PDB file of N, CA and C in Angstrom:
ATOM      1  N   UNK A   1    -172.794 -42.645 209.100  1.00  0.00           N
ATOM      2  CA  UNK A   1    -173.685 -43.382 208.745  1.00  0.00           C
ATOM      3  C   UNK A   1    -175.156 -42.685 208.763  1.00  0.00           C
ATOM      4  N   UNK A   2    -175.555 -43.045 208.008  1.00  0.00           N
ATOM      5  CA  UNK A   2    -177.766 -42.110 208.592  1.00  0.00           C
ATOM      6  C   UNK A   2    -178.565 -43.521 208.822  1.00  0.00           C
ATOM      7  N   UNK A   3    -179.146 -42.896 210.443  1.00  0.00           N
ATOM      8  CA  UNK A   3    -180.347 -44.003 210.711  1.00  0.00           C
ATOM      9  C   UNK A   3    -182.019 -43.479 209.966  1.00  0.00           C
ATOM     10  N   UNK A   4    -182.653 -44.232 209.914  1.00  0.00           N
ATOM     11  CA  UNK A   4    -183.638 -44.510 209.441  1.00  0.00           C
ATOM     12  C   UNK A   4    -184.431 -43.244 210.290  1.00  0.00           C
ATOM     13  N   UNK A   5    -185.941 -42.826 209.776  1.00  0.00           N
ATOM     14  CA  UNK A   5    -186.329 -41.233 210.723  1.00  0.00           C
ATOM     15  C   UNK A   5    -188.115 -42.459 209.988  1.00  0.00           C
ATOM     16  N   UNK A   6    -188.681 -42.704 211.545  1.00  0.00           N
ATOM     17  CA  UNK A   6    -190.000 -43.012 211.055  1.00  0.00           C
ATOM     18  C   UNK A   6    -190.742 -41.918 211.732  1.00  0.00           C
ATOM     19  N   UNK A   7    -191.948 -41.523 210.735  1.00  0.00           N
ATOM     20  CA  UNK A   7    -192.664 -40.672 211.182  1.00  0.00           C
ATOM     21  C   UNK A   7    -193.873 -41.431 211.320  1.00  0.00           C
ATOM     22  N   UNK A   8    -194.719 -40.909 212.483  1.00  0.00           N
ATOM     23  CA  UNK A   8    -196.052 -42.041 213.265  1.00  0.00           C
ATOM     24  C   UNK A   8    -196.692 -40.715 212.234  1.00  0.00           C
ATOM     25  N   UNK A   9    -197.631 -41.064 211.504  1.00  0.00           N
ATOM     26  CA  UNK A   9    -198.816 -40.512 211.259  1.00  0.00           C
ATOM     27  C   UNK A   9    -199.973 -41.324 211.326  1.00  0.00           C
ATOM     28  N   UNK A  10    -201.223 -40.023 212.080  1.00  0.00           N
ATOM     29  CA  UNK A  10    -202.267 -40.135 212.528  1.00  0.00           C
ATOM     30  C   UNK A  10    -203.516 -41.621 211.525  1.00  0.00           C
ATOM     31  N   UNK A  11    -203.809 -41.606 211.765  1.00  0.00           N
ATOM     32  CA  UNK A  11    -204.598 -43.083 210.952  1.00  0.00           C
ATOM     33  C   UNK A  11    -205.479 -42.000 210.036  1.00  0.00           C
ATOM     34  N   UNK A  12    -206.237 -40.979 210.726  1.00  0.00           N
ATOM     35  CA  UNK A  12    -207.382 -40.339 210.342  1.00  0.00           C
ATOM     36  C   UNK A  12    -206.599 -39.919 208.972  1.00  0.00           C
ATOM     37  N   UNK A  13    -205.271 -39.354 208.683  1.00  0.00           N
ATOM     38  CA  UNK A  13    -204.836 -38.575 207.659  1.00  0.00           C
ATOM     39  C   UNK A  13    -204.562 -39.722 206.869  1.00  0.00           C
ATOM     40  N   UNK A  14    -203.983 -41.027 207.321  1.00  0.00           N
ATOM     41  CA  UNK A  14    -203.915 -41.873 206.254  1.00  0.00           C
ATOM     42  C   UNK A  14    -204.898 -42.456 205.629  1.00  0.00           C
ATOM     43  N   UNK A  15    -206.128 -42.604 206.290  1.00  0.00           N
ATOM     44  CA  UNK A  15    -207.795 -42.662 205.374  1.00  0.00           C
ATOM     45  C   UNK A  15    -208.036 -42.240 204.390  1.00  0.00           C
ATOM     46  N   UNK A  16    -207.888 -40.214 204.756  1.00  0.00           N
ATOM     47  CA  UNK A  16    -208.095 -39.312 203.850  1.00  0.00           C
ATOM     48  C   UNK A  16    -207.277 -39.413 202.582  1.00  0.00           C
ATOM     49  N   UNK A  17    -206.005 -39.635 202.859  1.00  0.00           N
ATOM     50  CA  UNK A  17    -205.074 -40.270 201.702  1.00  0.00           C
ATOM     51  C   UNK A  17    -205.555 -41.225 200.624  1.00  0.00           C
ATOM     52  N   UNK A  18    -205.783 -41.961 201.131  1.00  0.00           N
ATOM     53  CA  UNK A  18    -206.168 -43.213 201.085  1.00  0.00           C
ATOM     54  C   UNK A  18    -207.412 -43.154 200.026  1.00  0.00           C
ATOM     55  N   UNK A  19    -208.535 -42.357 200.391  1.00  0.00           N
ATOM     56  CA  UNK A  19    -209.829 -42.118 199.849  1.00  0.00           C
ATOM     57  C   UNK A  19    -209.329 -41.154 198.688  1.00  0.00           C
ATOM     58  N   UNK A  20    -208.460 -40.350 198.849  1.00  0.00           N
ATOM     59  CA  UNK A  20    -208.081 -39.138 197.752  1.00  0.00           C
ATOM     60  C   UNK A  20    -207.809 -39.952 196.385  1.00  0.00           C
ATOM     61  N   UNK A  21    -207.172 -41.206 196.468  1.00  0.00           N
ATOM     62  CA  UNK A  21    -206.021 -41.993 195.795  1.00  0.00           C
ATOM     63  C   UNK A  21    -207.330 -42.668 195.231  1.00  0.00           C
ATOM     64  N   UNK A  22    -208.342 -43.507 195.881  1.00  0.00           N
ATOM     65  CA  UNK A  22    -209.477 -43.877 195.304  1.00  0.00           C
ATOM     66  C   UNK A  22    -210.369 -43.091 194.459  1.00  0.00           C
ATOM     67  N   UNK A  23    -210.634 -41.838 194.979  1.00  0.00           N
ATOM     68  CA  UNK A  23    -211.709 -41.058 194.157  1.00  0.00           C
ATOM     69  C   UNK A  23    -210.587 -41.073 193.089  1.00  0.00           C
ATOM     70  N   UNK A  24    -209.465 -40.481 193.122  1.00  0.00           N
ATOM     71  CA  UNK A  24    -208.251 -40.121 191.872  1.00  0.00           C
ATOM     72  C   UNK A  24    -208.829 -40.936 190.656  1.00  0.00           C
ATOM     73  N   UNK A  25    -208.766 -42.632 191.148  1.00  0.00           N
ATOM     74  CA  UNK A  25    -208.558 -43.611 190.262  1.00  0.00           C
ATOM     75  C   UNK A  25    -210.036 -43.299 189.347  1.00  0.00           C
ATOM     76  N   UNK A  26    -211.366 -43.476 190.141  1.00  0.00           N
ATOM     77  CA  UNK A  26    -212.540 -43.760 189.589  1.00  0.00           C
ATOM     78  C   UNK A  26    -213.088 -42.576 188.909  1.00  0.00           C
ATOM     79  N   UNK A  27    -211.966 -41.225 189.023  1.00  0.00           N
ATOM     80  CA  UNK A  27    -212.138 -40.344 187.874  1.00  0.00           C
ATOM     81  C   UNK A  27    -212.000 -39.893 187.026  1.00  0.00           C
ATOM     82  N   UNK A  28    -210.400 -40.745 186.814  1.00  0.00           N
ATOM     83  CA  UNK A  28    -209.935 -41.276 185.613  1.00  0.00           C
ATOM     84  C   UNK A  28    -210.506 -42.688 184.980  1.00  0.00           C
ATOM     85  N   UNK A  29    -211.407 -43.756 185.584  1.00  0.00           N
ATOM     86  CA  UNK A  29    -211.868 -43.904 185.324  1.00  0.00           C
ATOM     87  C   UNK A  29    -213.120 -44.008 184.323  1.00  0.00           C
ATOM     88  N   UNK A  30    -213.914 -43.057 185.566  1.00  0.00           N
ATOM     89  CA  UNK A  30    -215.077 -42.158 184.833  1.00  0.00           C
ATOM     90  C   UNK A  30    -214.819 -41.456 183.154  1.00  0.00           C
ATOM     91  N   UNK A  31    -213.896 -40.638 183.303  1.00  0.00           N
ATOM     92  CA  UNK A  31    -213.383 -39.966 181.881  1.00  0.00           C
ATOM     93  C   UNK A  31    -212.943 -40.946 180.892  1.00  0.00           C
ATOM     94  N   UNK A  32    -212.221 -41.964 181.130  1.00  0.00           N
ATOM     95  CA  UNK A  32    -211.999 -43.003 180.064  1.00  0.00           C
ATOM     96  C   UNK A  32    -213.271 -43.485 179.476  1.00  0.00           C
ATOM     97  N   UNK A  33    -213.810 -43.798 180.218  1.00  0.00           N
ATOM     98  CA  UNK A  33    -215.689 -44.296 180.213  1.00  0.00           C
ATOM     99  C   UNK A  33    -216.396 -43.198 178.678  1.00  0.00           C
ATOM    100  N   UNK A  34    -216.429 -41.579 179.405  1.00  0.00           N
ATOM    101  CA  UNK A  34    -216.739 -41.264 178.791  1.00  0.00           C
ATOM    102  C   UNK A  34    -216.232 -40.665 177.351  1.00  0.00           C
ATOM    103  N   UNK A  35    -215.285 -40.767 177.126  1.00  0.00           N
ATOM    104  CA  UNK A  35    -214.589 -40.557 176.328  1.00  0.00           C
ATOM    105  C   UNK A  35    -214.383 -42.063 175.027  1.00  0.00           C
ATOM    106  N   UNK A  36    -214.666 -43.110 175.290  1.00  0.00           N
ATOM    107  CA  UNK A  36    -215.131 -44.423 174.889  1.00  0.00           C
ATOM    108  C   UNK A  36    -216.569 -44.223 174.447  1.00  0.00           C
ATOM    109  N   UNK A  37    -216.889 -43.587 175.362  1.00  0.00           N
ATOM    110  CA  UNK A  37    -218.999 -43.603 174.780  1.00  0.00           C
ATOM    111  C   UNK A  37    -219.147 -42.314 173.639  1.00  0.00           C
ATOM    112  N   UNK A  38    -217.868 -40.805 173.753  1.00  0.00           N
ATOM    113  CA  UNK A  38    -218.056 -40.004 173.238  1.00  0.00           C
ATOM    114  C   UNK A  38    -217.534 -40.990 171.616  1.00  0.00           C
ATOM    115  N   UNK A  39    -216.593 -41.303 171.822  1.00  0.00           N
ATOM    116  CA  UNK A  39    -216.222 -42.452 170.089  1.00  0.00           C
ATOM    117  C   UNK A  39    -217.301 -42.917 169.624  1.00  0.00           C
ATOM    118  N   UNK A  40    -217.887 -43.665 170.505  1.00  0.00           N
ATOM    119  CA  UNK A  40    -219.010 -44.794 169.713  1.00  0.00           C
ATOM    120  C   UNK A  40    -219.911 -43.820 169.204  1.00  0.00           C
ATOM    121  N   UNK A  41    -220.601 -43.046 169.890  1.00  0.00           N
ATOM    122  CA  UNK A  41    -221.256 -41.950 169.580  1.00  0.00           C
ATOM    123  C   UNK A  41    -221.044 -41.030 167.851  1.00  0.00           C
ATOM    124  N   UNK A  42    -219.451 -41.091 168.255  1.00  0.00           N
ATOM    125  CA  UNK A  42    -219.359 -40.224 166.661  1.00  0.00           C
ATOM    126  C   UNK A  42    -219.135 -41.481 165.707  1.00  0.00           C
ATOM    127  N   UNK A  43    -219.013 -42.112 165.916  1.00  0.00           N
ATOM    128  CA  UNK A  43    -218.438 -43.695 165.314  1.00  0.00           C
ATOM    129  C   UNK A  43    -220.333 -43.724 164.379  1.00  0.00           C
ATOM    130  N   UNK A  44    -221.117 -43.860 165.300  1.00  0.00           N
ATOM    131  CA  UNK A  44    -222.214 -44.227 164.946  1.00  0.00           C
ATOM    132  C   UNK A  44    -222.873 -43.028 163.957  1.00  0.00           C
ATOM    133  N   UNK A  45    -222.846 -41.736 164.502  1.00  0.00           N
ATOM    134  CA  UNK A  45    -223.068 -40.660 163.631  1.00  0.00           C
ATOM    135  C   UNK A  45    -222.161 -40.753 161.909  1.00  0.00           C
ATOM    136  N   UNK A  46    -221.366 -41.282 162.123  1.00  0.00           N
ATOM    137  CA  UNK A  46    -220.391 -40.990 160.506  1.00  0.00           C
ATOM    138  C   UNK A  46    -221.172 -42.245 160.440  1.00  0.00           C
ATOM    139  N   UNK A  47    -221.434 -43.462 160.433  1.00  0.00           N
ATOM    140  CA  UNK A  47    -221.935 -44.631 159.962  1.00  0.00           C
ATOM    141  C   UNK A  47    -223.290 -44.022 159.334  1.00  0.00           C
ATOM    142  N   UNK A  48    -224.018 -43.733 160.401  1.00  0.00           N
ATOM    143  CA  UNK A  48    -225.333 -42.970 160.077  1.00  0.00           C
ATOM    144  C   UNK A  48    -225.356 -42.167 158.793  1.00  0.00           C
ATOM    145  N   UNK A  49    -224.251 -41.075 158.654  1.00  0.00           N
ATOM    146  CA  UNK A  49    -224.600 -40.244 158.076  1.00  0.00           C
ATOM    147  C   UNK A  49    -223.933 -40.702 156.673  1.00  0.00           C
ATOM    148  N   UNK A  50    -223.205 -41.672 156.198  1.00  0.00           N
ATOM    149  CA  UNK A  50    -222.617 -42.444 155.313  1.00  0.00           C
ATOM    150  C   UNK A  50    -223.935 -43.503 154.660  1.00  0.00           C
ATOM    151  N   UNK A  51    -224.735 -43.115 155.218  1.00  0.00           N
ATOM    152  CA  UNK A  51    -226.221 -44.569 154.403  1.00  0.00           C
ATOM    153  C   UNK A  51    -226.888 -43.368 153.425  1.00  0.00           C
ATOM    154  N   UNK A  52    -226.447 -41.873 154.169  1.00  0.00           N
ATOM    155  CA  UNK A  52    -227.511 -41.156 153.029  1.00  0.00           C
ATOM    156  C   UNK A  52    -226.881 -40.721 151.631  1.00  0.00           C
ATOM    157  N   UNK A  53    -227.915 -40.956 150.984  1.00  0.00           N
ATOM    158  CA  UNK A  53    -226.734 -40.994 149.275  1.00  0.00           C
ATOM    159  C   UNK A  53    -226.738 -39.195 149.183  1.00  0.00           C
ATOM    160  N   UNK A  54    -225.314 -38.746 148.513  1.00  0.00           N
ATOM    161  CA  UNK A  54    -225.396 -37.744 147.750  1.00  0.00           C
ATOM    162  C   UNK A  54    -226.545 -37.223 147.682  1.00  0.00           C
ATOM    163  N   UNK A  55    -226.897 -37.314 146.983  1.00  0.00           N
ATOM    164  CA  UNK A  55    -228.080 -36.968 146.087  1.00  0.00           C
ATOM    165  C   UNK A  55    -229.247 -36.487 147.081  1.00  0.00           C
ATOM    166  N   UNK A  56    -229.120 -37.004 147.805  1.00  0.00           N
ATOM    167  CA  UNK A  56    -230.582 -36.846 149.271  1.00  0.00           C
ATOM    168  C   UNK A  56    -230.284 -35.890 149.964  1.00  0.00           C
ATOM    169  N   UNK A  57    -228.584 -35.776 150.657  1.00  0.00           N
ATOM    170  CA  UNK A  57    -227.942 -34.887 151.278  1.00  0.00           C
ATOM    171  C   UNK A  57    -228.680 -33.356 151.603  1.00  0.00           C
ATOM    172  N   UNK A  58    -229.043 -33.096 150.689  1.00  0.00           N
ATOM    173  CA  UNK A  58    -229.559 -31.569 150.760  1.00  0.00           C
ATOM    174  C   UNK A  58    -230.988 -31.015 150.541  1.00  0.00           C
ATOM    175  N   UNK A  59    -231.790 -32.760 150.236  1.00  0.00           N
ATOM    176  CA  UNK A  59    -232.847 -32.173 149.852  1.00  0.00           C
ATOM    177  C   UNK A  59    -233.887 -32.282 151.527  1.00  0.00           C
ATOM    178  N   UNK A  60    -233.424 -32.986 152.227  1.00  0.00           N
ATOM    179  CA  UNK A  60    -234.118 -32.560 153.409  1.00  0.00           C
ATOM    180  C   UNK A  60    -233.960 -31.269 154.141  1.00  0.00           C
ATOM    181  N   UNK A  61    -233.140 -30.298 153.964  1.00  0.00           N
ATOM    182  CA  UNK A  61    -233.117 -29.137 154.166  1.00  0.00           C
ATOM    183  C   UNK A  61    -233.644 -28.239 153.547  1.00  0.00           C
ATOM    184  N   UNK A  62    -235.217 -28.607 153.475  1.00  0.00           N
ATOM    185  CA  UNK A  62    -235.978 -27.261 153.153  1.00  0.00           C
ATOM    186  C   UNK A  62    -236.111 -25.735 153.224  1.00  0.00           C
ATOM    187  N   UNK A  63    -235.318 -25.785 154.649  1.00  0.00           N
ATOM    188  CA  UNK A  63    -235.364 -24.503 155.256  1.00  0.00           C
ATOM    189  C   UNK A  63    -234.718 -23.585 154.687  1.00  0.00           C
ATOM    190  N   UNK A  64    -233.647 -24.370 154.308  1.00  0.00           N
ATOM    191  CA  UNK A  64    -232.526 -23.528 153.656  1.00  0.00           C
ATOM    192  C   UNK A  64    -232.134 -23.359 152.105  1.00  0.00           C
ATOM    193  N   UNK A  65    -232.996 -24.032 151.344  1.00  0.00           N
ATOM    194  CA  UNK A  65    -232.750 -24.508 149.973  1.00  0.00           C
ATOM    195  C   UNK A  65    -234.467 -24.943 149.345  1.00  0.00           C
ATOM    196  N   UNK A  66    -234.605 -24.252 148.095  1.00  0.00           N
ATOM    197  CA  UNK A  66    -235.775 -24.637 147.809  1.00  0.00           C
ATOM    198  C   UNK A  66    -235.939 -24.920 145.765  1.00  0.00           C
ATOM    199  N   UNK A  67    -234.490 -24.924 145.535  1.00  0.00           N
ATOM    200  CA  UNK A  67    -234.694 -26.134 144.227  1.00  0.00           C
ATOM    201  C   UNK A  67    -233.200 -26.227 144.523  1.00  0.00           C
ATOM    202  N   UNK A  68    -233.121 -27.605 143.873  1.00  0.00           N
ATOM    203  CA  UNK A  68    -231.555 -28.441 143.536  1.00  0.00           C
ATOM    204  C   UNK A  68    -231.641 -28.422 141.895  1.00  0.00           C
ATOM    205  N   UNK A  69    -229.861 -29.233 141.477  1.00  0.00           N
ATOM    206  CA  UNK A  69    -229.691 -29.492 140.390  1.00  0.00           C
ATOM    207  C   UNK A  69    -229.968 -31.259 139.747  1.00  0.00           C
ATOM    208  N   UNK A  70    -230.141 -32.032 138.792  1.00  0.00           N
ATOM    209  CA  UNK A  70    -230.100 -32.952 139.036  1.00  0.00           C
ATOM    210  C   UNK A  70    -229.322 -33.378 139.646  1.00  0.00           C
ATOM    211  N   UNK A  71    -227.961 -33.268 140.417  1.00  0.00           N
ATOM    212  CA  UNK A  71    -227.003 -34.452 141.312  1.00  0.00           C
ATOM    213  C   UNK A  71    -227.573 -33.494 142.974  1.00  0.00           C
ATOM    214  N   UNK A  72    -228.623 -32.952 142.959  1.00  0.00           N
ATOM    215  CA  UNK A  72    -229.404 -33.001 144.156  1.00  0.00           C
ATOM    216  C   UNK A  72    -228.409 -31.810 144.805  1.00  0.00           C
ATOM    217  N   UNK A  73    -227.651 -31.267 143.984  1.00  0.00           N
ATOM    218  CA  UNK A  73    -226.957 -29.814 144.867  1.00  0.00           C
ATOM    219  C   UNK A  73    -228.000 -28.643 144.449  1.00  0.00           C
ATOM    220  N   UNK A  74    -228.279 -27.744 145.832  1.00  0.00           N
ATOM    221  CA  UNK A  74    -228.891 -26.679 145.574  1.00  0.00           C
ATOM    222  C   UNK A  74    -228.501 -25.731 144.742  1.00  0.00           C
ATOM    223  N   UNK A  75    -229.668 -25.364 144.167  1.00  0.00           N
ATOM    224  CA  UNK A  75    -229.054 -23.870 143.623  1.00  0.00           C
ATOM    225  C   UNK A  75    -229.917 -22.751 143.447  1.00  0.00           C
ATOM    226  N   UNK A  76    -231.311 -22.438 144.362  1.00  0.00           N
ATOM    227  CA  UNK A  76    -231.379 -21.702 145.364  1.00  0.00           C
ATOM    228  C   UNK A  76    -231.508 -21.687 146.645  1.00  0.00           C
ATOM    229  N   UNK A  77    -231.783 -20.608 147.100  1.00  0.00           N
ATOM    230  CA  UNK A  77    -232.221 -20.655 148.811  1.00  0.00           C
ATOM    231  C   UNK A  77    -233.809 -21.176 148.871  1.00  0.00           C
ATOM    232  N   UNK A  78    -233.704 -20.455 150.249  1.00  0.00           N
ATOM    233  CA  UNK A  78    -235.129 -21.079 150.274  1.00  0.00           C
ATOM    234  C   UNK A  78    -236.296 -19.697 150.012  1.00  0.00           C
ATOM    235  N   UNK A  79    -235.615 -18.672 149.867  1.00  0.00           N
ATOM    236  CA  UNK A  79    -236.132 -17.662 149.411  1.00  0.00           C
ATOM    237  C   UNK A  79    -236.918 -17.554 147.601  1.00  0.00           C
ATOM    238  N   UNK A  80    -235.909 -18.233 147.225  1.00  0.00           N
ATOM    239  CA  UNK A  80    -235.945 -18.465 145.495  1.00  0.00           C
ATOM    240  C   UNK A  80    -234.753 -17.519 144.942  1.00  0.00           C
ATOM    241  N   UNK A  81    -233.744 -17.186 145.539  1.00  0.00           N
ATOM    242  CA  UNK A  81    -232.899 -16.514 144.871  1.00  0.00           C
ATOM    243  C   UNK A  81    -231.570 -17.362 144.836  1.00  0.00           C
ATOM    244  N   UNK A  82    -231.180 -17.029 143.811  1.00  0.00           N
ATOM    245  CA  UNK A  82    -230.130 -18.608 143.245  1.00  0.00           C
ATOM    246  C   UNK A  82    -229.201 -18.218 143.811  1.00  0.00           C
ATOM    247  N   UNK A  83    -228.046 -19.272 144.161  1.00  0.00           N
ATOM    248  CA  UNK A  83    -226.982 -19.371 144.839  1.00  0.00           C
ATOM    249  C   UNK A  83    -225.893 -19.201 144.458  1.00  0.00           C
ATOM    250  N   UNK A  84    -224.711 -18.323 145.073  1.00  0.00           N
ATOM    251  CA  UNK A  84    -223.728 -17.609 144.599  1.00  0.00           C
ATOM    252  C   UNK A  84    -222.605 -18.656 144.152  1.00  0.00           C
ATOM    253  N   UNK A  85    -221.735 -18.467 143.564  1.00  0.00           N
ATOM    254  CA  UNK A  85    -221.005 -19.129 142.809  1.00  0.00           C
ATOM    255  C   UNK A  85    -220.260 -19.350 144.061  1.00  0.00           C
ATOM    256  N   UNK A  86    -219.916 -18.815 144.395  1.00  0.00           N
ATOM    257  CA  UNK A  86    -218.541 -19.194 145.657  1.00  0.00           C
ATOM    258  C   UNK A  86    -219.426 -20.597 147.153  1.00  0.00           C
ATOM    259  N   UNK A  87    -220.631 -19.908 146.821  1.00  0.00           N
ATOM    260  CA  UNK A  87    -221.730 -20.957 147.993  1.00  0.00           C
ATOM    261  C   UNK A  87    -221.696 -22.721 147.489  1.00  0.00           C
ATOM    262  N   UNK A  88    -222.229 -22.255 145.911  1.00  0.00           N
ATOM    263  CA  UNK A  88    -222.362 -23.536 145.217  1.00  0.00           C
ATOM    264  C   UNK A  88    -221.025 -24.205 145.205  1.00  0.00           C
ATOM    265  N   UNK A  89    -219.722 -24.213 145.060  1.00  0.00           N
ATOM    266  CA  UNK A  89    -218.603 -24.444 145.214  1.00  0.00           C
ATOM    267  C   UNK A  89    -218.369 -24.899 146.059  1.00  0.00           C
ATOM    268  N   UNK A  90    -218.552 -24.497 147.729  1.00  0.00           N
ATOM    269  CA  UNK A  90    -218.558 -25.094 149.011  1.00  0.00           C
ATOM    270  C   UNK A  90    -219.640 -26.675 148.946  1.00  0.00           C
ATOM    271  N   UNK A  91    -221.061 -25.981 148.233  1.00  0.00           N
ATOM    272  CA  UNK A  91    -222.087 -27.575 148.278  1.00  0.00           C
ATOM    273  C   UNK A  91    -221.725 -28.470 147.555  1.00  0.00           C
ATOM    274  N   UNK A  92    -220.928 -28.307 146.432  1.00  0.00           N
ATOM    275  CA  UNK A  92    -220.434 -29.025 145.699  1.00  0.00           C
ATOM    276  C   UNK A  92    -219.096 -29.788 146.172  1.00  0.00           C
ATOM    277  N   UNK A  93    -218.524 -29.031 147.280  1.00  0.00           N
ATOM    278  CA  UNK A  93    -217.105 -29.725 148.295  1.00  0.00           C
ATOM    279  C   UNK A  93    -217.737 -30.782 149.040  1.00  0.00           C
ATOM    280  N   UNK A  94    -219.103 -30.280 149.583  1.00  0.00           N
ATOM    281  CA  UNK A  94    -219.420 -31.354 150.517  1.00  0.00           C
ATOM    282  C   UNK A  94    -219.905 -32.392 150.145  1.00  0.00           C
ATOM    283  N   UNK A  95    -221.038 -32.296 148.760  1.00  0.00           N
ATOM    284  CA  UNK A  95    -221.130 -33.228 147.363  1.00  0.00           C
ATOM    285  C   UNK A  95    -220.238 -34.632 147.706  1.00  0.00           C
ATOM    286  N   UNK A  96    -219.246 -34.254 147.144  1.00  0.00           N
ATOM    287  CA  UNK A  96    -218.117 -34.988 146.621  1.00  0.00           C
ATOM    288  C   UNK A  96    -217.374 -35.711 148.265  1.00  0.00           C
ATOM    289  N   UNK A  97    -217.566 -34.614 149.591  1.00  0.00           N
ATOM    290  CA  UNK A  97    -217.005 -35.868 150.395  1.00  0.00           C
ATOM    291  C   UNK A  97    -218.043 -37.052 150.544  1.00  0.00           C
ATOM    292  N   UNK A  98    -219.535 -36.560 151.028  1.00  0.00           N
ATOM    293  CA  UNK A  98    -220.588 -37.384 150.851  1.00  0.00           C
ATOM    294  C   UNK A  98    -220.106 -38.491 149.656  1.00  0.00           C
ATOM    295  N   UNK A  99    -220.072 -38.272 148.500  1.00  0.00           N
ATOM    296  CA  UNK A  99    -219.973 -39.433 147.466  1.00  0.00           C
ATOM    297  C   UNK A  99    -219.122 -40.346 147.876  1.00  0.00           C
ATOM    298  N   UNK A 100    -217.836 -39.588 148.242  1.00  0.00           N
ATOM    299  CA  UNK A 100    -216.579 -40.077 148.824  1.00  0.00           C
ATOM    300  C   UNK A 100    -217.250 -41.345 149.829  1.00  0.00           C
ATOM    301  N   UNK A 101    -217.809 -40.564 151.124  1.00  0.00           N
ATOM    302  CA  UNK A 101    -218.069 -41.400 152.522  1.00  0.00           C
ATOM    303  C   UNK A 101    -218.651 -42.698 152.136  1.00  0.00           C
ATOM    304  N   UNK A 102    -220.313 -42.331 150.947  1.00  0.00           N
ATOM    305  CA  UNK A 102    -220.970 -42.878 150.663  1.00  0.00           C
ATOM    306  C   UNK A 102    -220.270 -44.707 149.983  1.00  0.00           C
ATOM    307  N   UNK A 103    -220.157 -44.417 149.035  1.00  0.00           N
ATOM    308  CA  UNK A 103    -219.117 -45.203 148.612  1.00  0.00           C
ATOM    309  C   UNK A 103    -218.199 -45.809 149.176  1.00  0.00           C
ATOM    310  N   UNK A 104    -217.514 -45.341 150.086  1.00  0.00           N
ATOM    311  CA  UNK A 104    -216.852 -45.965 150.938  1.00  0.00           C
ATOM    312  C   UNK A 104    -217.428 -47.204 152.017  1.00  0.00           C
ATOM    313  N   UNK A 105    -218.256 -46.468 153.080  1.00  0.00           N
ATOM    314  CA  UNK A 105    -218.336 -47.102 153.921  1.00  0.00           C
ATOM    315  C   UNK A 105    -220.203 -47.067 153.867  1.00  0.00           C
ATOM    316  N   UNK A 106    -220.690 -46.543 152.792  1.00  0.00           N
ATOM    317  CA  UNK A 106    -222.669 -46.727 152.734  1.00  0.00           C
ATOM    318  C   UNK A 106    -222.853 -47.967 152.192  1.00  0.00           C
ATOM    319  N   UNK A 107    -223.841 -48.276 152.257  1.00  0.00           N
ATOM    320  CA  UNK A 107    -224.490 -49.332 151.880  1.00  0.00           C
ATOM    321  C   UNK A 107    -224.443 -49.670 150.370  1.00  0.00           C
ATOM    322  N   UNK A 108    -223.759 -49.318 149.512  1.00  0.00           N
ATOM    323  CA  UNK A 108    -223.502 -49.337 147.950  1.00  0.00           C
ATOM    324  C   UNK A 108    -221.520 -50.085 148.415  1.00  0.00           C
ATOM    325  N   UNK A 109    -221.212 -49.388 149.434  1.00  0.00           N
ATOM    326  CA  UNK A 109    -219.794 -49.828 149.450  1.00  0.00           C
ATOM    327  C   UNK A 109    -219.537 -51.210 148.719  1.00  0.00           C
ATOM    328  N   UNK A 110    -218.364 -51.566 148.101  1.00  0.00           N
ATOM    329  CA  UNK A 110    -218.048 -52.295 147.467  1.00  0.00           C
ATOM    330  C   UNK A 110    -218.223 -53.153 146.629  1.00  0.00           C
ATOM    331  N   UNK A 111    -219.479 -52.499 146.005  1.00  0.00           N
ATOM    332  CA  UNK A 111    -220.218 -53.117 144.695  1.00  0.00           C
ATOM    333  C   UNK A 111    -220.096 -52.884 143.542  1.00  0.00           C
TER     334      UNK A 111
END
């Protein structure tokens, strides 16, 4: 049969170990709070974005675009040159995404 072994540990070592445990718990708590705060910010940003009508989403970007079609999709860049078909396709896709978001979450949702 085996006998029990008792180790005598310096009280200072026990205090240090306990302090490390407390610091680790506090660190995890802060990380969790930071993640929650970040998620709340992302949610608020998405909600704010959803409030912008799709026809207005590009119009505030006058540093990038100078002319828009009837839907509000840019047709000319800030130098007055026509935007390429490939770029217009990307802008239309962004417009459609904003339209979907606006209709599901924005002020016109549920009407």
